mmCIF file of C-alpha atoms and ligand atoms in Angstrom:
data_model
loop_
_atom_site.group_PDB
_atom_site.id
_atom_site.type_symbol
_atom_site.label_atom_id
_atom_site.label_comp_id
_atom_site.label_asym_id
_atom_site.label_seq_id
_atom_site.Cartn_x
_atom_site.Cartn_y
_atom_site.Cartn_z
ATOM 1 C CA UNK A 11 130.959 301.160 212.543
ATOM 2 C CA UNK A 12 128.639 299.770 210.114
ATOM 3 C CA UNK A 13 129.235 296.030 209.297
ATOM 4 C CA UNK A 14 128.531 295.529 206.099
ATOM 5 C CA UNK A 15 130.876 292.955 204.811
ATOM 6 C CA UNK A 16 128.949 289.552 203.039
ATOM 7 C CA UNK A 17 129.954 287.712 206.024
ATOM 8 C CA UNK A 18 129.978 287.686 208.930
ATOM 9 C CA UNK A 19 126.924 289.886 209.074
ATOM 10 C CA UNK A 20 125.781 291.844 212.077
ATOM 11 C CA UNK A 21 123.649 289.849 214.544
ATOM 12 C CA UNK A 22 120.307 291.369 215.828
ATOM 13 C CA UNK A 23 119.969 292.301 219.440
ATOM 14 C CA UNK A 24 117.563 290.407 220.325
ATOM 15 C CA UNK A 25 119.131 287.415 219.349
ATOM 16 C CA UNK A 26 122.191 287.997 220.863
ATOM 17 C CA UNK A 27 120.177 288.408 223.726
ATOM 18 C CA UNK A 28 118.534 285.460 223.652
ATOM 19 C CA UNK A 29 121.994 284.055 223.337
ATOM 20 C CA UNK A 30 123.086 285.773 226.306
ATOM 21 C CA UNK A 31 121.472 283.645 229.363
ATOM 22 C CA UNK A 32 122.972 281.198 230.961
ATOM 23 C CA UNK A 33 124.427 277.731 229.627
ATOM 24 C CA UNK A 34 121.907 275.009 229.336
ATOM 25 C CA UNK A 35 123.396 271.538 229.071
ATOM 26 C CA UNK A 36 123.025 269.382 226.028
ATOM 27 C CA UNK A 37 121.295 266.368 227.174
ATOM 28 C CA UNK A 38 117.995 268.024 228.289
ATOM 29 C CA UNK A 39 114.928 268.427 227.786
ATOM 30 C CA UNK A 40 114.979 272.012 227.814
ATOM 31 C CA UNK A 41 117.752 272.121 224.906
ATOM 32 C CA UNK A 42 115.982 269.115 222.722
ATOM 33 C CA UNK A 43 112.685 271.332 222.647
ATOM 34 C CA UNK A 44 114.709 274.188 221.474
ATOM 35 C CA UNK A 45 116.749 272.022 219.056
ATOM 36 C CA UNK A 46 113.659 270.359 217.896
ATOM 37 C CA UNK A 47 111.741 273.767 217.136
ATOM 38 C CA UNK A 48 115.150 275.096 215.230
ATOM 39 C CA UNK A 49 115.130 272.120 213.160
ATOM 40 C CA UNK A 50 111.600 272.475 212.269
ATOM 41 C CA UNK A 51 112.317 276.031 211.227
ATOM 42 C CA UNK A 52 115.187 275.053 209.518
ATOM 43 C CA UNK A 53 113.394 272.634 207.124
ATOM 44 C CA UNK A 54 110.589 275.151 206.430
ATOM 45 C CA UNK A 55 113.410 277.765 205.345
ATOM 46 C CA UNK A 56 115.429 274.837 203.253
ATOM 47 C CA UNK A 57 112.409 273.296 201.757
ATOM 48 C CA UNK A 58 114.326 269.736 201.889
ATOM 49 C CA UNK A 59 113.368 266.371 203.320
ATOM 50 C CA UNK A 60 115.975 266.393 206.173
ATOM 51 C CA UNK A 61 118.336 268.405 208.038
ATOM 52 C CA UNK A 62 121.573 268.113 209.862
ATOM 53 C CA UNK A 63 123.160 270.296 211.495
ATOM 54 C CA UNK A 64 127.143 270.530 212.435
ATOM 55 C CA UNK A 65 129.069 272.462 214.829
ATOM 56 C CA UNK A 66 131.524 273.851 212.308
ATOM 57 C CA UNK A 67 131.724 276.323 210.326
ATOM 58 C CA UNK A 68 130.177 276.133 206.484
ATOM 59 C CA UNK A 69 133.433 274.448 205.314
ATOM 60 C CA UNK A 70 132.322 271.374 207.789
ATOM 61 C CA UNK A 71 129.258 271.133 205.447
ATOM 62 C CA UNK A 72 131.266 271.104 202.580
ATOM 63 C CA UNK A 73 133.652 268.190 203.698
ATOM 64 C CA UNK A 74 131.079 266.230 205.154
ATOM 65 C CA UNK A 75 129.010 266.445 201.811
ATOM 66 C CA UNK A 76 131.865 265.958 199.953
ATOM 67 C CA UNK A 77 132.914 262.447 202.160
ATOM 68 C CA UNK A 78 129.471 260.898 202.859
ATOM 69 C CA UNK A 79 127.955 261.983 199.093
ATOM 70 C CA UNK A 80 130.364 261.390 196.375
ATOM 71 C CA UNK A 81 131.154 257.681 196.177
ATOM 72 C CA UNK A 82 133.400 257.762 192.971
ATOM 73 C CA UNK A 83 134.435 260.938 190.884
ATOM 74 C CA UNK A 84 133.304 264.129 191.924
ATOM 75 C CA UNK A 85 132.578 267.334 189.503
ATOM 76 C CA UNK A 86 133.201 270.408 190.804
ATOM 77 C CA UNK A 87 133.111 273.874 189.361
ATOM 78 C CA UNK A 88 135.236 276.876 190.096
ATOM 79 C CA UNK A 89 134.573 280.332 189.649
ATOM 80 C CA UNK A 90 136.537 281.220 193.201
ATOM 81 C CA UNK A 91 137.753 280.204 195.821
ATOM 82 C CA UNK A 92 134.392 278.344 197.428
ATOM 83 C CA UNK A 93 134.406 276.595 194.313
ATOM 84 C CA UNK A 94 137.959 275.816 194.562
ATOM 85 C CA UNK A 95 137.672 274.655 197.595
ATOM 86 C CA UNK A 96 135.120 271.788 196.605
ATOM 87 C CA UNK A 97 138.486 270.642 195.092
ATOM 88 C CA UNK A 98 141.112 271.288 197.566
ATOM 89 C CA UNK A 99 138.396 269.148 199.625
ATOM 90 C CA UNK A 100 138.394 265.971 197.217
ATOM 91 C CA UNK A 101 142.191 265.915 196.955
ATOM 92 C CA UNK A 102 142.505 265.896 200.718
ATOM 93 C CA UNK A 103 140.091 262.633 201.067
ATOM 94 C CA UNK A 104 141.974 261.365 197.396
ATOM 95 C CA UNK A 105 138.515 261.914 195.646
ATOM 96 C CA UNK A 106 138.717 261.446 192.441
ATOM 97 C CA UNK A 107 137.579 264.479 190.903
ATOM 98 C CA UNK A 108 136.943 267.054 187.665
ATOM 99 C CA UNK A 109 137.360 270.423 187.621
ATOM 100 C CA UNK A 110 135.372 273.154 185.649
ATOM 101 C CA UNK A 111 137.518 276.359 185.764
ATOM 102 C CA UNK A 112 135.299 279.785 185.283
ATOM 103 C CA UNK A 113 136.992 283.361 185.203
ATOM 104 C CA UNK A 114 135.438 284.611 188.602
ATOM 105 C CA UNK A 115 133.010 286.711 187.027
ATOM 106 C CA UNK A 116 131.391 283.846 184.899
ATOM 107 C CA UNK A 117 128.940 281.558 185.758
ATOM 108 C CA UNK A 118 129.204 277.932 184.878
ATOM 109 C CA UNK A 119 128.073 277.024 181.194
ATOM 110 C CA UNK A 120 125.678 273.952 181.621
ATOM 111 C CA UNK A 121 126.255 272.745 178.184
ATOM 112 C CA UNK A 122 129.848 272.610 179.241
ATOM 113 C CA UNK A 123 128.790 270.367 182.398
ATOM 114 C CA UNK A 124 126.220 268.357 180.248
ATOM 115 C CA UNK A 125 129.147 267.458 177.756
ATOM 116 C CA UNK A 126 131.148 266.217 180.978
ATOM 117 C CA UNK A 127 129.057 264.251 182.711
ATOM 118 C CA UNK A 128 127.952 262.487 179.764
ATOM 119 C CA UNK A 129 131.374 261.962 178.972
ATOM 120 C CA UNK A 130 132.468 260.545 182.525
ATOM 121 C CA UNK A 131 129.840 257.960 183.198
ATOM 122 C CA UNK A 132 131.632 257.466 186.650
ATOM 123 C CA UNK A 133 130.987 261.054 188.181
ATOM 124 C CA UNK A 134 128.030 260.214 190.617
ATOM 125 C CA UNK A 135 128.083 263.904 192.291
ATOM 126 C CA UNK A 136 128.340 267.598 191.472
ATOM 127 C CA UNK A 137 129.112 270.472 193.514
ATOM 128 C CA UNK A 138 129.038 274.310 193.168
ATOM 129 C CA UNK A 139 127.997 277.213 194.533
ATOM 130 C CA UNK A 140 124.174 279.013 194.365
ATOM 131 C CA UNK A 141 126.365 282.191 194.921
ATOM 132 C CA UNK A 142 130.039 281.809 194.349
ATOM 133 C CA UNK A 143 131.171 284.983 197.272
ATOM 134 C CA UNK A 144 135.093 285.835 195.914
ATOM 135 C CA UNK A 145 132.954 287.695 192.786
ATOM 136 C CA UNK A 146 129.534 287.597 193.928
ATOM 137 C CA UNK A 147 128.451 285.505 191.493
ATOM 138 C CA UNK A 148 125.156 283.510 190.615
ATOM 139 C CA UNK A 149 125.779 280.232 188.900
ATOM 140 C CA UNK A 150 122.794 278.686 187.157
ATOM 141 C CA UNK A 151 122.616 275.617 189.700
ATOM 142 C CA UNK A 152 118.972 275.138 189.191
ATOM 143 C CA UNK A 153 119.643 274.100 185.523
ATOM 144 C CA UNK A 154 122.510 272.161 186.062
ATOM 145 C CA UNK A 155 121.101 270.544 188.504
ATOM 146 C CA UNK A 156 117.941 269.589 186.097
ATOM 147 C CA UNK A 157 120.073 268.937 183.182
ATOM 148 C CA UNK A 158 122.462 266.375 185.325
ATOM 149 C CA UNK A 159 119.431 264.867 186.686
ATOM 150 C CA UNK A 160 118.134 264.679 183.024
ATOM 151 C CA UNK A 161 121.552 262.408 181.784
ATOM 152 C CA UNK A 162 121.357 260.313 185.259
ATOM 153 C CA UNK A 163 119.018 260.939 188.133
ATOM 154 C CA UNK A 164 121.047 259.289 190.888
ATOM 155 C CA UNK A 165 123.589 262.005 190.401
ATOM 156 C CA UNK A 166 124.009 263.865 193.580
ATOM 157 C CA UNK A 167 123.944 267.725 193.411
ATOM 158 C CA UNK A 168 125.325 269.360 196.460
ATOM 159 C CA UNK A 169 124.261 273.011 196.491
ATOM 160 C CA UNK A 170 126.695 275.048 198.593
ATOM 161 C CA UNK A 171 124.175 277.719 199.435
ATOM 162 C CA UNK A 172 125.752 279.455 202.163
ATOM 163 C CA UNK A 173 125.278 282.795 200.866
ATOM 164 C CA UNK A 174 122.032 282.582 198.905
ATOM 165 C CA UNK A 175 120.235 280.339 201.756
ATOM 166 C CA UNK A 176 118.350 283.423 203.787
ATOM 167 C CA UNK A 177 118.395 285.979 200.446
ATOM 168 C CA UNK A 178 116.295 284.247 197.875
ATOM 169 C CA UNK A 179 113.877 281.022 197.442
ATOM 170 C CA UNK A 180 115.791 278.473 196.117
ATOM 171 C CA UNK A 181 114.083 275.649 194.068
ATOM 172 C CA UNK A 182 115.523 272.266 195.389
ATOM 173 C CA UNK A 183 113.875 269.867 192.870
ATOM 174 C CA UNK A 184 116.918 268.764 191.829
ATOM 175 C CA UNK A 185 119.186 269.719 194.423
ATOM 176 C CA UNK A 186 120.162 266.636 196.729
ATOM 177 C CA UNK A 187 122.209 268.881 199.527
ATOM 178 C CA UNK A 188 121.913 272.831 200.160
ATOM 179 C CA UNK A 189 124.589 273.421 202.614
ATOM 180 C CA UNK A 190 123.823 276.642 204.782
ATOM 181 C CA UNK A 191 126.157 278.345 207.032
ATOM 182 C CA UNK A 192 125.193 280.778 210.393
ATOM 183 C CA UNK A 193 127.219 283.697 209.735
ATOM 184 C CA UNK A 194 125.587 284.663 205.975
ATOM 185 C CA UNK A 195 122.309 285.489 205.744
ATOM 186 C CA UNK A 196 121.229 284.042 209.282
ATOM 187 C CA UNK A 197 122.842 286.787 211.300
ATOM 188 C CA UNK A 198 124.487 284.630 213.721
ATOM 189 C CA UNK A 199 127.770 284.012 215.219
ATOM 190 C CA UNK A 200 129.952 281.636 213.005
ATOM 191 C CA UNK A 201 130.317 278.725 214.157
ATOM 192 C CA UNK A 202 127.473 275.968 212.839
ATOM 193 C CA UNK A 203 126.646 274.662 209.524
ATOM 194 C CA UNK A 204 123.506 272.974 208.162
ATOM 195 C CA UNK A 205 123.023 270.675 205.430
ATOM 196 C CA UNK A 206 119.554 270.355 203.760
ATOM 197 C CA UNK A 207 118.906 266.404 202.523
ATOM 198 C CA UNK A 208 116.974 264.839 199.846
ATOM 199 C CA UNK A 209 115.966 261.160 200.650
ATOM 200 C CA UNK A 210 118.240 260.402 197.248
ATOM 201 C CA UNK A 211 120.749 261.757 199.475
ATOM 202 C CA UNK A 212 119.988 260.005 202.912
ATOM 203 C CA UNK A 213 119.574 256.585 200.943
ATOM 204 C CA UNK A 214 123.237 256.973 199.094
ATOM 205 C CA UNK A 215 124.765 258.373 202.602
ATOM 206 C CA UNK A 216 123.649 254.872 203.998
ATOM 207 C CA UNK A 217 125.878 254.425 206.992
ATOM 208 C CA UNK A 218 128.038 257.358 206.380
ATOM 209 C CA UNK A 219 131.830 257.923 206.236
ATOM 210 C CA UNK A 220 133.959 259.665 208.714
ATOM 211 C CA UNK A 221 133.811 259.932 212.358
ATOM 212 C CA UNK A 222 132.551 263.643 213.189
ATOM 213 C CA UNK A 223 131.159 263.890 210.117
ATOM 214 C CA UNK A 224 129.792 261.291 209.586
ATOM 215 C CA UNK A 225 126.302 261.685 208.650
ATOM 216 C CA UNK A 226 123.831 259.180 208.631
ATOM 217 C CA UNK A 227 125.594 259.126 212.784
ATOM 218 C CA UNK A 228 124.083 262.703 213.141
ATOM 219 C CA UNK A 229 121.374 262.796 211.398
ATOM 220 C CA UNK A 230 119.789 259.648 213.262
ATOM 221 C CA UNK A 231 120.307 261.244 216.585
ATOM 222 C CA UNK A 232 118.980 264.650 215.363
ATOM 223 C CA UNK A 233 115.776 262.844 214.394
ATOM 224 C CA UNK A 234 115.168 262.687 218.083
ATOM 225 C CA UNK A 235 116.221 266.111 218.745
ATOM 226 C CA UNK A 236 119.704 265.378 220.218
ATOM 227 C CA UNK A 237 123.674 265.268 218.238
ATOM 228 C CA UNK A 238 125.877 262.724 217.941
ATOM 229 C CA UNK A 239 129.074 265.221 219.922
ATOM 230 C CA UNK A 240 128.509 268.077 221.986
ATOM 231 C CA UNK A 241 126.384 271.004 219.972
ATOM 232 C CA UNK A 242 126.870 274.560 219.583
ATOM 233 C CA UNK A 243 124.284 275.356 221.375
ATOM 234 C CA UNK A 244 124.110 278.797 222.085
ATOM 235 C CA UNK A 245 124.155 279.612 218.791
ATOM 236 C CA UNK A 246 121.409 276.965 217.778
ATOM 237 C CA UNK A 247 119.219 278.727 220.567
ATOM 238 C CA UNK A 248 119.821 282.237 218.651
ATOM 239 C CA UNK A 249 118.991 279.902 215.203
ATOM 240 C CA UNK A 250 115.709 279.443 216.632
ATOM 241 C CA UNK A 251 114.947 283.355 217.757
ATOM 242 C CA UNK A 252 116.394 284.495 214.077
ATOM 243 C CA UNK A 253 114.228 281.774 212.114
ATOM 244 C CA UNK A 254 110.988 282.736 214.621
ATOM 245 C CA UNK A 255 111.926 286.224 213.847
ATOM 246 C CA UNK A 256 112.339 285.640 210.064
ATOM 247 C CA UNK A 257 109.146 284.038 210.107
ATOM 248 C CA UNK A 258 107.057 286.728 212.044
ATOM 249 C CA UNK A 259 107.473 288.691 208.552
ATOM 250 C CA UNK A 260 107.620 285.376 206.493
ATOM 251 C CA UNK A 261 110.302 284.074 204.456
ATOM 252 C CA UNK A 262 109.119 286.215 201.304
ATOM 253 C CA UNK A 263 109.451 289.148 203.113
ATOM 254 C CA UNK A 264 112.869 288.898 203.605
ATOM 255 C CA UNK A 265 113.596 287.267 200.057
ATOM 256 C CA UNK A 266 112.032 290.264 198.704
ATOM 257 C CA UNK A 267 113.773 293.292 201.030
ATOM 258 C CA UNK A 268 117.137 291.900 200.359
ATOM 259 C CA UNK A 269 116.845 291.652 196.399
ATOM 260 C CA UNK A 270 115.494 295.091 196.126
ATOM 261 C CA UNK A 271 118.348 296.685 198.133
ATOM 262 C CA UNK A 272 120.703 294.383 195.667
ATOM 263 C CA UNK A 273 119.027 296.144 193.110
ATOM 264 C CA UNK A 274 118.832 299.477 194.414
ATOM 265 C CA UNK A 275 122.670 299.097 195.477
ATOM 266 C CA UNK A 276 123.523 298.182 192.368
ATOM 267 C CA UNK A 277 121.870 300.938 190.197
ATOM 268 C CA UNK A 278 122.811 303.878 192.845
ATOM 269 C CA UNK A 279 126.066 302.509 192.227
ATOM 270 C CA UNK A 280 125.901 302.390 188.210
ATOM 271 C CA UNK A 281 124.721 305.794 188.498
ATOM 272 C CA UNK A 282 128.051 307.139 190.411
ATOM 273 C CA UNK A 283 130.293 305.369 187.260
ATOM 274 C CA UNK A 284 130.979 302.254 189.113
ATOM 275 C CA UNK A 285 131.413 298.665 187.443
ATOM 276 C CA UNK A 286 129.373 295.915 189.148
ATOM 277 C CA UNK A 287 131.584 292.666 188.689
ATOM 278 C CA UNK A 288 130.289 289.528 188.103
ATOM 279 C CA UNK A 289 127.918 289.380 184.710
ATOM 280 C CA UNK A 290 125.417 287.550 186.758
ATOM 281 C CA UNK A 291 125.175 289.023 189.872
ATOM 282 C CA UNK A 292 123.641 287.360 193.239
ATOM 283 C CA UNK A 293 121.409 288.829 195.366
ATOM 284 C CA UNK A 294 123.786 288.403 198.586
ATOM 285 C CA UNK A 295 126.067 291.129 198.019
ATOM 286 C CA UNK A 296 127.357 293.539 195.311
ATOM 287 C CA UNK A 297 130.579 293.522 193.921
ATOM 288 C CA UNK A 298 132.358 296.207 192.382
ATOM 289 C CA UNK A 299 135.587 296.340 190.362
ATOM 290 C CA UNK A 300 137.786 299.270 190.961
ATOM 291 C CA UNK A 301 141.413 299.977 190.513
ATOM 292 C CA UNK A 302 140.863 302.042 193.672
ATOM 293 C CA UNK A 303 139.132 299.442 195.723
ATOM 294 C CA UNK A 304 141.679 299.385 198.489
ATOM 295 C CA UNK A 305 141.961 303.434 198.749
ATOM 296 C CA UNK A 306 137.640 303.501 198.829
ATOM 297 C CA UNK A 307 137.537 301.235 201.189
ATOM 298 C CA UNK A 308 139.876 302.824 203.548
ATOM 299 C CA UNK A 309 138.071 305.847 203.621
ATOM 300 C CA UNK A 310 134.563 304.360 203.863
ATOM 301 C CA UNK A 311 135.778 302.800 207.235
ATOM 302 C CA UNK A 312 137.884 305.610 208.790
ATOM 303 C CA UNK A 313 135.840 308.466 207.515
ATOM 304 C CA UNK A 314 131.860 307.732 206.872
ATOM 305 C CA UNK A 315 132.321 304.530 209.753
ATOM 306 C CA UNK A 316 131.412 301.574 207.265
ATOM 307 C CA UNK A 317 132.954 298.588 206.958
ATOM 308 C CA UNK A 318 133.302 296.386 203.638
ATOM 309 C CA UNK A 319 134.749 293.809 202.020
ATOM 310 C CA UNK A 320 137.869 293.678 199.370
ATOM 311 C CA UNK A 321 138.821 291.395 196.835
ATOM 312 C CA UNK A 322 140.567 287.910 197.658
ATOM 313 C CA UNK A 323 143.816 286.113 195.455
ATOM 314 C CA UNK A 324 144.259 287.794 191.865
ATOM 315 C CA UNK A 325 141.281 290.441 192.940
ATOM 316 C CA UNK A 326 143.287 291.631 196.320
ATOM 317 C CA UNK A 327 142.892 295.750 196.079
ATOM 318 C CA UNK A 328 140.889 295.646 192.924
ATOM 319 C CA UNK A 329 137.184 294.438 194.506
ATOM 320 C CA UNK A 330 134.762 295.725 197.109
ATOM 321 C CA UNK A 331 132.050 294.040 198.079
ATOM 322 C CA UNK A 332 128.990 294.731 199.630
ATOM 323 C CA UNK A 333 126.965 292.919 201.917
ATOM 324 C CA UNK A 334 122.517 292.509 201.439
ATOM 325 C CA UNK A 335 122.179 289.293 203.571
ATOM 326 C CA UNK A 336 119.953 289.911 206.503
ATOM 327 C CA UNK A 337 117.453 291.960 207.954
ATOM 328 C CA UNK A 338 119.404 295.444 207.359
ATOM 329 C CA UNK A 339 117.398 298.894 207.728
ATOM 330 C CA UNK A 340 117.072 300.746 204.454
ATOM 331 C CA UNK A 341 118.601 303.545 206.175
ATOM 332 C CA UNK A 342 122.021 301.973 206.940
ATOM 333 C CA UNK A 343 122.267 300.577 203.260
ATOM 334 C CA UNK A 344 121.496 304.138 201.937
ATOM 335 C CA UNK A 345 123.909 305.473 203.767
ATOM 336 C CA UNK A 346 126.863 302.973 202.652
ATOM 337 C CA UNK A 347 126.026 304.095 198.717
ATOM 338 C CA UNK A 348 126.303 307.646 199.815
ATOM 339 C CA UNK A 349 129.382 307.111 201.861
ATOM 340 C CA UNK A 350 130.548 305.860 198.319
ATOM 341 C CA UNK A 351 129.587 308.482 196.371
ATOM 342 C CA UNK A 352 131.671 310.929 198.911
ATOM 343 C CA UNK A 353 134.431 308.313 199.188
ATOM 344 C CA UNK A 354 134.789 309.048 195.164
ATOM 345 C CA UNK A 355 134.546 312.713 195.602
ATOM 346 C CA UNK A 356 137.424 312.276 197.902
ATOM 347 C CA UNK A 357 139.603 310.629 195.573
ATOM 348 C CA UNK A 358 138.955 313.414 192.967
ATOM 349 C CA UNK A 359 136.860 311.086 190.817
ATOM 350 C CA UNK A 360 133.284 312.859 190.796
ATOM 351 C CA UNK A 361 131.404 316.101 192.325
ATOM 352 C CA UNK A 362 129.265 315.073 195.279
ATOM 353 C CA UNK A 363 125.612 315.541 194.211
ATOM 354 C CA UNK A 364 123.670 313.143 196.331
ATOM 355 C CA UNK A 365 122.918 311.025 193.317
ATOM 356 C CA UNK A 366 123.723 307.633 194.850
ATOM 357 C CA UNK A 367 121.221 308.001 197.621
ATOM 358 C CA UNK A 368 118.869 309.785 195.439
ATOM 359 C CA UNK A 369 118.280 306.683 193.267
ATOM 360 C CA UNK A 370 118.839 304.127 196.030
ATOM 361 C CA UNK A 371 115.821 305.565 198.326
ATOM 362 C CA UNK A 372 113.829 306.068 195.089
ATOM 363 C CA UNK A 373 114.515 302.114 194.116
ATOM 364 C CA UNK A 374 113.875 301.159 197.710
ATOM 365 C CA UNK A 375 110.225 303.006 198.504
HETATM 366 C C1 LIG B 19 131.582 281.848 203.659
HETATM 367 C C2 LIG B 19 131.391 280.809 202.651
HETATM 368 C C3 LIG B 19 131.736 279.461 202.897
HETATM 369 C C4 LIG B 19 132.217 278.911 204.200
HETATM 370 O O1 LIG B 19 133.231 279.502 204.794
HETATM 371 P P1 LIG B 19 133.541 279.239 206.325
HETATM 372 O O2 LIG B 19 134.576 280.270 206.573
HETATM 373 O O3 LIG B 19 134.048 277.863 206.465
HETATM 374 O O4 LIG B 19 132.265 279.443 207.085
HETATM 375 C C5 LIG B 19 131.490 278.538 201.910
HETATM 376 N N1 LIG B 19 130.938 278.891 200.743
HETATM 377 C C6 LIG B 19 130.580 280.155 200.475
HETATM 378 C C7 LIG B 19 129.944 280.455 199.171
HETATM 379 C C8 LIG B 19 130.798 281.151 201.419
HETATM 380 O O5 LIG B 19 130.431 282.414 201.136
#
């Protein structure tokens, strides 16, 4: 069966290999050399000051970000349930907090979050998605996070990149945390989360808040290539082979392999009648909206062996989605259009003429 569902994402043999040998312990040398190198890879691929990383999974990040970051009213937009969650978050610590609601198809309007920060001269951090997952959805974070830092630049913007970290270079002037998780785009297990810092961020973290996330705690102690609690470390060893891996091709490579299978996904998919979702689509995954999303799906996986995502809350049975994050062969992701195209021919929708693949391999080359 073909995984191809925008998380988890299939993990490559050799790093489950690598994951495979026998336990090290913790408090070593031989696991601080391997957690050193990992972080050092990590901050090349984040392109931020510091690092932390947690032994959670990515909605760790987002609590911890959300408790050491935001000392007095939070924004937080919502365009699905990640960005909902940001909420759901702040109400659980009593956070003060303000809530932009977007259809799930809409990226944020940054006049609209210009108008409320400068309104609410107490919100001192914003959070939101690079690629809000229920809809597959790019938000414009880069220019919210310039045009916050425009009206105040001690403003924290935490970047919940955990499906855009590992698809597509993200600019972090202005972003203060980019919050990565392992089972996106870097083809682990789940099971750890990492945090990208700014030093804006590190000095308003200051001691921290919390216990186990508490994270001026970890990050001190990762500085000399050791945590704070026992770490996940069989899947930080495979977080070294992936990034070492990622980086035998370079970064670029990979940035540019997954956004033109997005691309070619999405017009192979055009081409077959289908409606792609979200007006702004991410790079991470297509999303299509179908009235016979649930019936598709069940055929992809019982007859043509590949497995994708549905639709969550108001979208149950009327989304599919699509996974691009990680290093997937062409010929697996031409298949899955094709297995669409049939799929549709099944239901009595179209004739079967190849066209999906057709296109795909031709956008691909
Ligand atoms: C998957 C995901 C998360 C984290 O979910 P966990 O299940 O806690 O790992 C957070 N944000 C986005 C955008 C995601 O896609």
């Amino acid at each position: 069966m073909l995984l191809f569902t925008p998380g988890p994402t299939p993990v490559p043999e050799n790093i489950r290999q690598a994951m495979a040998k026998e336990t090290i312990h913790h408090r070593t040398p031989e696991f601080s050399k391997i957690f050193k190198e990992a972080r050092e890879l990590l901050l090349e691929l984040l392109k931020t000051d510091e690092v932390v990383m947690l032994s959670s999974s990515g909605t760790g990040a987002m609590e911890a970000s959300v408790t050491n970051l935001c000392h007095k009213k939070a924004l937080t937009i919502n365009a699905g349930k990640f960005g909902d969650r940001f909420g759901k978050i702040c109400k659980a610590h009593n956070i003060e907090h303000i809530e932009l609601k977007y259809d799930w198809d809409t990226p944020c309007d940054v006049d609209e979050v210009e108008r409320v920060v400068k309104e609410n001269s107490d919100i001192d951090a914003i959070f939101l998605q690079i690629c809000e997952s229920s809809g597959g959805l790019r938000h414009p974070v880069e220019e919210v996070a310039k045009r916050v830092k425009e009206i105040r630049d001690d403003i924290i913007v935490v970047a919940d990149g955990i499906t855009a970290v590992g698809v597509e270079p993200i600019d972090t002037t202005n972003i203060d945390a980019l919050i990565a998780g392992s089972q996106k785009a870097l083809m682990l297990p789940p099971g750890l989360a990492m945090i990208g810092l700014s030093q804006r961020a590190i000095e308003k973290i200051g001691s921290g808040k919390g216990f186990y996330f508490n994270l001026a705690n970890e990050l001190k102690k990762q500085k000399d290539a050791t945590t704070a609690f026992t770490p996940a470390t069989t899947i930080i060893i495979g977080l070294r082979e992936i990034l070492k891996e990622i980086k035998k091709y370079g970064f670029e490579y990979l940035y540019e392999e997954t956004s033109k299978r997005a691309l070619a996904t999405r017009e192979a998919l055009k081409a077959i009648g289908l409606k792609i979702y979200p007006k702004k689509p991410a790079n991470s995954m297509t999303a299509i909206f179908d009235e016979n999303a649930e019936e598709i799906r069940n055929i992809l996986k019982t007859r043509y062996g590949v497995n994708i995502a549905g639709g969550q809350e108001h979208l149950k049975g009327k989304l599919f989605r699509i996974n691009h994050m990680g290093l997937i062969k062409p010929y697996e992701a031409a298949w899955v259009v094709n297995a669409i195209e049939r799929a549709l021919d099944d239901i009595g929708r179209l004739k079967y003429s190849g066209i999906a693949n057709k296109i795909f391999n031709e956008l691909i080359k």
